[in-house]
mmCIF file of C-alpha atoms in Angstrom:
data_model
loop_
_atom_site.group_PDB
_atom_site.id
_atom_site.type_symbol
_atom_site.label_atom_id
_atom_site.label_comp_id
_atom_site.label_asym_id
_atom_site.label_seq_id
_atom_site.Cartn_x
_atom_site.Cartn_y
_atom_site.Cartn_z
ATOM 1 C CA SER A 1 18.959 -60.815 -0.164
ATOM 2 C CA LEU A 2 17.813 -57.257 -1.381
ATOM 3 C CA ASN A 3 19.785 -54.378 -0.397
ATOM 4 C CA ALA A 4 17.415 -51.293 -0.149
ATOM 5 C CA THR A 5 18.384 -47.726 0.992
ATOM 6 C CA ALA A 6 15.763 -45.043 1.785
ATOM 7 C CA LEU A 7 15.761 -42.079 -0.202
ATOM 8 C CA ALA A 8 16.571 -39.021 1.779
ATOM 9 C CA ASP A 9 15.732 -35.327 0.791
ATOM 10 C CA THR A 10 18.556 -33.081 2.420
ATOM 11 C CA THR A 11 17.973 -29.918 0.278
ATOM 12 C CA ALA A 12 16.057 -27.053 1.923
ATOM 13 C CA PRO A 13 13.668 -25.029 -0.229
ATOM 14 C CA THR A 14 14.547 -21.665 -1.392
ATOM 15 C CA ALA A 15 12.386 -18.691 -0.631
ATOM 16 C CA GLU A 16 11.673 -15.180 -1.973
ATOM 17 C CA VAL A 17 9.216 -12.550 -0.687
ATOM 18 C CA SER A 18 7.826 -9.309 -2.002
ATOM 19 C CA ALA A 19 5.346 -6.706 -0.848
ATOM 20 C CA GLU A 20 3.837 -3.171 -1.612
ATOM 21 C CA ASP A 21 3.830 -0.481 1.018
ATOM 22 C CA VAL A 22 1.265 -0.571 3.604
ATOM 23 C CA ASN A 23 -1.477 2.282 3.772
ATOM 24 C CA ALA A 24 -4.768 2.600 5.404
ATOM 25 C CA GLN A 25 -6.555 0.792 2.628
ATOM 26 C CA ASN A 26 -4.636 -2.422 2.702
ATOM 27 C CA ALA A 27 -3.317 -2.490 6.409
ATOM 28 C CA ASP A 28 -6.214 -4.965 7.519
ATOM 29 C CA ASN A 29 -5.614 -7.291 4.359
ATOM 30 C CA PHE A 30 -1.793 -6.786 3.544
ATOM 31 C CA GLN A 31 -0.830 -8.985 0.752
ATOM 32 C CA VAL A 32 2.546 -10.606 0.809
ATOM 33 C CA ASP A 33 3.943 -12.573 -2.366
ATOM 34 C CA VAL A 34 6.038 -15.589 -1.456
ATOM 35 C CA THR A 35 7.827 -17.742 -4.087
ATOM 36 C CA THR A 36 9.301 -21.199 -2.997
ATOM 37 C CA GLU A 37 11.334 -23.837 -5.124
ATOM 38 C CA PRO A 38 10.704 -26.531 -5.738
ATOM 39 C CA LEU A 39 7.176 -25.894 -6.443
ATOM 40 C CA SER A 40 5.812 -29.300 -6.396
ATOM 41 C CA GLU A 41 7.182 -30.114 -2.913
ATOM 42 C CA PRO A 42 4.802 -29.454 0.095
ATOM 43 C CA THR A 43 6.409 -26.725 1.961
ATOM 44 C CA THR A 44 5.326 -24.757 5.204
ATOM 45 C CA ILE A 45 5.938 -21.230 5.028
ATOM 46 C CA THR A 46 5.847 -18.534 8.096
ATOM 47 C CA VAL A 47 5.431 -15.045 6.993
ATOM 48 C CA THR A 48 6.023 -12.291 9.663
ATOM 49 C CA ALA A 49 5.728 -8.851 9.767
ATOM 50 C CA THR A 50 7.821 -6.846 12.271
ATOM 51 C CA GLY A 51 6.848 -3.172 12.895
ATOM 52 C CA SER A 52 9.093 -0.356 13.776
ATOM 53 C CA ASP A 53 8.177 -0.923 17.336
ATOM 54 C CA GLY A 54 9.001 -4.603 17.427
ATOM 55 C CA GLU A 55 5.585 -5.706 17.481
ATOM 56 C CA THR A 56 4.921 -8.695 15.152
ATOM 57 C CA VAL A 57 2.201 -10.193 12.933
ATOM 58 C CA SER A 58 2.517 -13.868 11.363
ATOM 59 C CA ALA A 59 0.637 -16.372 9.297
ATOM 60 C CA THR A 60 1.689 -19.978 8.509
ATOM 61 C CA ALA A 61 0.580 -21.861 5.335
ATOM 62 C CA SER A 62 1.184 -25.257 3.728
ATOM 63 C CA VAL A 63 1.850 -24.582 -0.039
ATOM 64 C CA THR A 64 2.968 -26.354 -3.349
ATOM 65 C CA ASP A 65 3.162 -23.156 -5.504
ATOM 66 C CA ASP A 66 3.844 -19.599 -5.137
ATOM 67 C CA THR A 67 1.192 -17.982 -2.966
ATOM 68 C CA THR A 68 0.038 -14.738 -1.699
ATOM 69 C CA VAL A 69 -0.389 -14.433 2.260
ATOM 70 C CA ALA A 70 -2.792 -11.941 3.903
ATOM 71 C CA LEU A 71 -1.821 -10.449 7.176
ATOM 72 C CA ASN A 72 -3.681 -7.831 9.004
ATOM 73 C CA VAL A 73 -0.890 -5.379 10.090
ATOM 74 C CA SER A 74 -3.224 -2.795 11.469
ATOM 75 C CA ALA A 75 -1.732 -2.980 14.992
ATOM 76 C CA LEU A 76 1.927 -2.269 13.780
ATOM 77 C CA ALA A 77 3.273 1.128 14.182
ATOM 78 C CA ASP A 78 3.645 3.321 11.016
ATOM 79 C CA GLY A 79 7.290 3.520 9.724
ATOM 80 C CA GLU A 80 9.451 0.728 8.559
ATOM 81 C CA VAL A 81 8.001 -2.884 8.249
ATOM 82 C CA THR A 82 10.134 -5.964 7.828
ATOM 83 C CA ILE A 83 8.466 -8.752 6.001
ATOM 84 C CA SER A 84 10.282 -12.028 6.269
ATOM 85 C CA VAL A 85 9.426 -15.672 5.352
ATOM 86 C CA GLU A 86 10.906 -18.857 6.338
ATOM 87 C CA ALA A 87 10.170 -22.113 4.445
ATOM 88 C CA THR A 88 10.502 -25.598 5.566
ATOM 89 C CA ASP A 89 9.836 -28.535 3.376
ATOM 90 C CA VAL A 90 8.134 -31.788 4.206
ATOM 91 C CA ALA A 91 11.357 -33.416 5.220
ATOM 92 C CA GLY A 92 12.038 -30.810 7.661
ATOM 93 C CA ASN A 93 14.708 -29.027 5.685
ATOM 94 C CA SER A 94 15.351 -25.271 6.056
ATOM 95 C CA GLY A 95 18.194 -23.130 5.891
ATOM 96 C CA SER A 96 19.732 -19.862 5.015
ATOM 97 C CA GLN A 97 18.460 -20.077 1.493
ATOM 98 C CA SER A 98 14.824 -20.748 2.951
ATOM 99 C CA THR A 99 14.408 -17.501 4.534
ATOM 100 C CA ALA A 100 14.027 -13.965 2.670
ATOM 101 C CA SER A 101 13.092 -10.636 3.779
ATOM 102 C CA THR A 102 12.241 -7.350 2.623
ATOM 103 C CA THR A 103 11.307 -3.819 4.054
ATOM 104 C CA VAL A 104 8.278 -1.882 3.186
ATOM 105 C CA THR A 105 6.834 1.594 4.595
ATOM 106 C CA LYS A 106 3.934 1.666 6.659
ATOM 107 C CA ASP A 107 1.942 5.019 6.203
ATOM 108 C CA THR A 108 -1.757 5.014 7.341
ATOM 109 C CA ILE A 109 -2.094 8.729 7.923
ATOM 110 C CA ALA A 110 -3.875 10.244 4.844
ATOM 111 C CA PRO A 111 -2.484 13.449 3.420
ATOM 112 C CA THR A 112 -4.167 16.729 4.424
ATOM 113 C CA ILE A 113 -4.717 19.827 2.241
ATOM 114 C CA GLU A 114 -2.337 22.341 2.970
ATOM 115 C CA SER A 115 -3.729 24.970 0.579
ATOM 116 C CA ALA A 116 -6.379 25.373 -2.035
ATOM 117 C CA THR A 117 -5.965 28.384 -4.097
ATOM 118 C CA THR A 118 -7.507 29.943 -7.252
ATOM 119 C CA ASN A 119 -7.876 33.144 -9.044
ATOM 120 C CA ALA A 120 -11.281 34.665 -9.517
ATOM 121 C CA GLY A 121 -12.871 34.037 -13.030
ATOM 122 C CA THR A 122 -10.785 30.702 -13.383
ATOM 123 C CA SER A 123 -12.149 27.276 -13.194
ATOM 124 C CA THR A 124 -8.939 25.785 -11.715
ATOM 125 C CA VAL A 125 -8.135 25.326 -8.028
ATOM 126 C CA ASP A 126 -4.425 24.238 -7.038
ATOM 127 C CA VAL A 127 -4.618 21.754 -4.069
ATOM 128 C CA THR A 128 -1.325 21.246 -2.228
ATOM 129 C CA PHE A 129 -1.184 18.229 0.063
ATOM 130 C CA SER A 130 1.123 17.553 3.145
ATOM 131 C CA GLU A 131 2.792 14.537 1.645
ATOM 132 C CA PRO A 132 2.991 13.174 -1.889
ATOM 133 C CA VAL A 133 -0.291 11.599 -3.347
ATOM 134 C CA THR A 134 -0.685 9.608 -6.500
ATOM 135 C CA ASP A 135 -3.724 8.328 -8.548
ATOM 136 C CA VAL A 136 -6.000 11.125 -7.413
ATOM 137 C CA ALA A 137 -9.409 11.007 -9.081
ATOM 138 C CA ALA A 138 -12.330 13.851 -9.157
ATOM 139 C CA ASN A 139 -14.361 11.967 -7.093
ATOM 140 C CA ALA A 140 -11.871 11.968 -4.292
ATOM 141 C CA PHE A 141 -12.841 15.666 -3.788
ATOM 142 C CA SER A 142 -15.734 17.364 -2.706
ATOM 143 C CA ILE A 143 -16.487 21.344 -2.807
ATOM 144 C CA THR A 144 -18.897 22.966 -0.401
ATOM 145 C CA SER A 145 -20.201 25.218 -3.168
ATOM 146 C CA PRO A 146 -23.810 24.530 -4.130
ATOM 147 C CA VAL A 147 -22.919 25.494 -7.957
ATOM 148 C CA HIS A 148 -19.467 24.043 -8.313
ATOM 149 C CA GLU A 149 -18.351 20.542 -8.890
ATOM 150 C CA VAL A 150 -14.957 18.909 -9.724
ATOM 151 C CA ASP A 151 -14.983 17.859 -13.346
ATOM 152 C CA SER A 152 -11.326 16.571 -13.419
ATOM 153 C CA VAL A 153 -8.149 16.454 -11.710
ATOM 154 C CA SER A 154 -4.523 16.361 -12.982
ATOM 155 C CA GLN A 155 -1.145 15.917 -11.013
ATOM 156 C CA GLN A 156 1.055 19.014 -11.115
ATOM 157 C CA ASP A 157 3.754 17.524 -8.910
ATOM 158 C CA ALA A 158 4.080 15.031 -6.321
ATOM 159 C CA THR A 159 2.097 16.945 -3.480
ATOM 160 C CA THR A 160 -0.050 19.469 -5.665
ATOM 161 C CA VAL A 161 -2.975 18.577 -7.888
ATOM 162 C CA VAL A 162 -5.227 20.958 -10.098
ATOM 163 C CA LEU A 163 -8.903 20.698 -10.142
ATOM 164 C CA ARG A 164 -10.854 21.729 -12.948
ATOM 165 C CA LEU A 165 -14.216 22.757 -11.829
ATOM 166 C CA ASN A 166 -17.506 22.806 -13.982
ATOM 167 C CA ARG A 167 -17.601 26.635 -13.757
ATOM 168 C CA SER A 168 -15.420 29.543 -13.080
ATOM 169 C CA VAL A 169 -15.082 30.699 -9.217
ATOM 170 C CA PRO A 170 -16.566 34.329 -8.864
ATOM 171 C CA PRO A 171 -14.544 36.917 -6.895
ATOM 172 C CA ALA A 172 -17.128 36.656 -4.176
ATOM 173 C CA ALA A 173 -16.071 33.007 -3.487
ATOM 174 C CA ILE A 174 -12.457 33.874 -2.824
ATOM 175 C CA ASN A 175 -11.316 33.462 0.863
ATOM 176 C CA VAL A 176 -15.002 32.662 2.116
ATOM 177 C CA SER A 177 -15.221 30.046 4.607
ATOM 178 C CA GLY A 178 -18.391 28.714 3.274
ATOM 179 C CA VAL A 179 -16.685 27.580 0.128
ATOM 180 C CA GLN A 180 -14.351 24.676 0.988
ATOM 181 C CA VAL A 181 -12.459 21.857 -0.745
ATOM 182 C CA SER A 182 -11.954 18.616 1.050
ATOM 183 C CA ALA A 183 -10.329 15.378 -0.109
ATOM 184 C CA THR A 184 -11.617 12.617 2.087
ATOM 185 C CA GLY A 185 -10.984 10.032 -0.890
ATOM 186 C CA VAL A 186 -7.338 10.977 -1.356
ATOM 187 C CA SER A 187 -4.580 8.538 -0.041
ATOM 188 C CA ASP A 188 -0.858 8.449 -0.391
#
């Protein structure tokens, strides 16, 4: 007679998770990167985002490789968001090494302009925002002047950018409500 023993898989997969911060542009398609080992073994992952108010959003996927899971976290409150992943292999194994989490910040409120200052006769405007901004481009700004356009932008510090205009600002344009700078394309 032939003796046979079934092979058993008793090793739980490992999981890692990473994600960028949440902002107004990515909240409805928030990308979470998940790494599991071993890569060739079918694994079910559940990714959960828990907002600062306790609300949760989850997605489940079957994977055999590193993956990115998209979540709509729009309904979660701004503040800290905990992203967790739990992995279970095809044999039903899971354990402490099968879970991972990271914390990101959700900030969907766009920065506002606190001040826009210039000196008459110059072609630069210093714009100070309510919070830090990054990757600010000239096309994110508009100016209500019929003769002025924003040519370029440079970052002065975390909350201040310098606009270089296509021409100098005349003294008559200083403190005039008809000449305004807006930044509808700026995010943090």
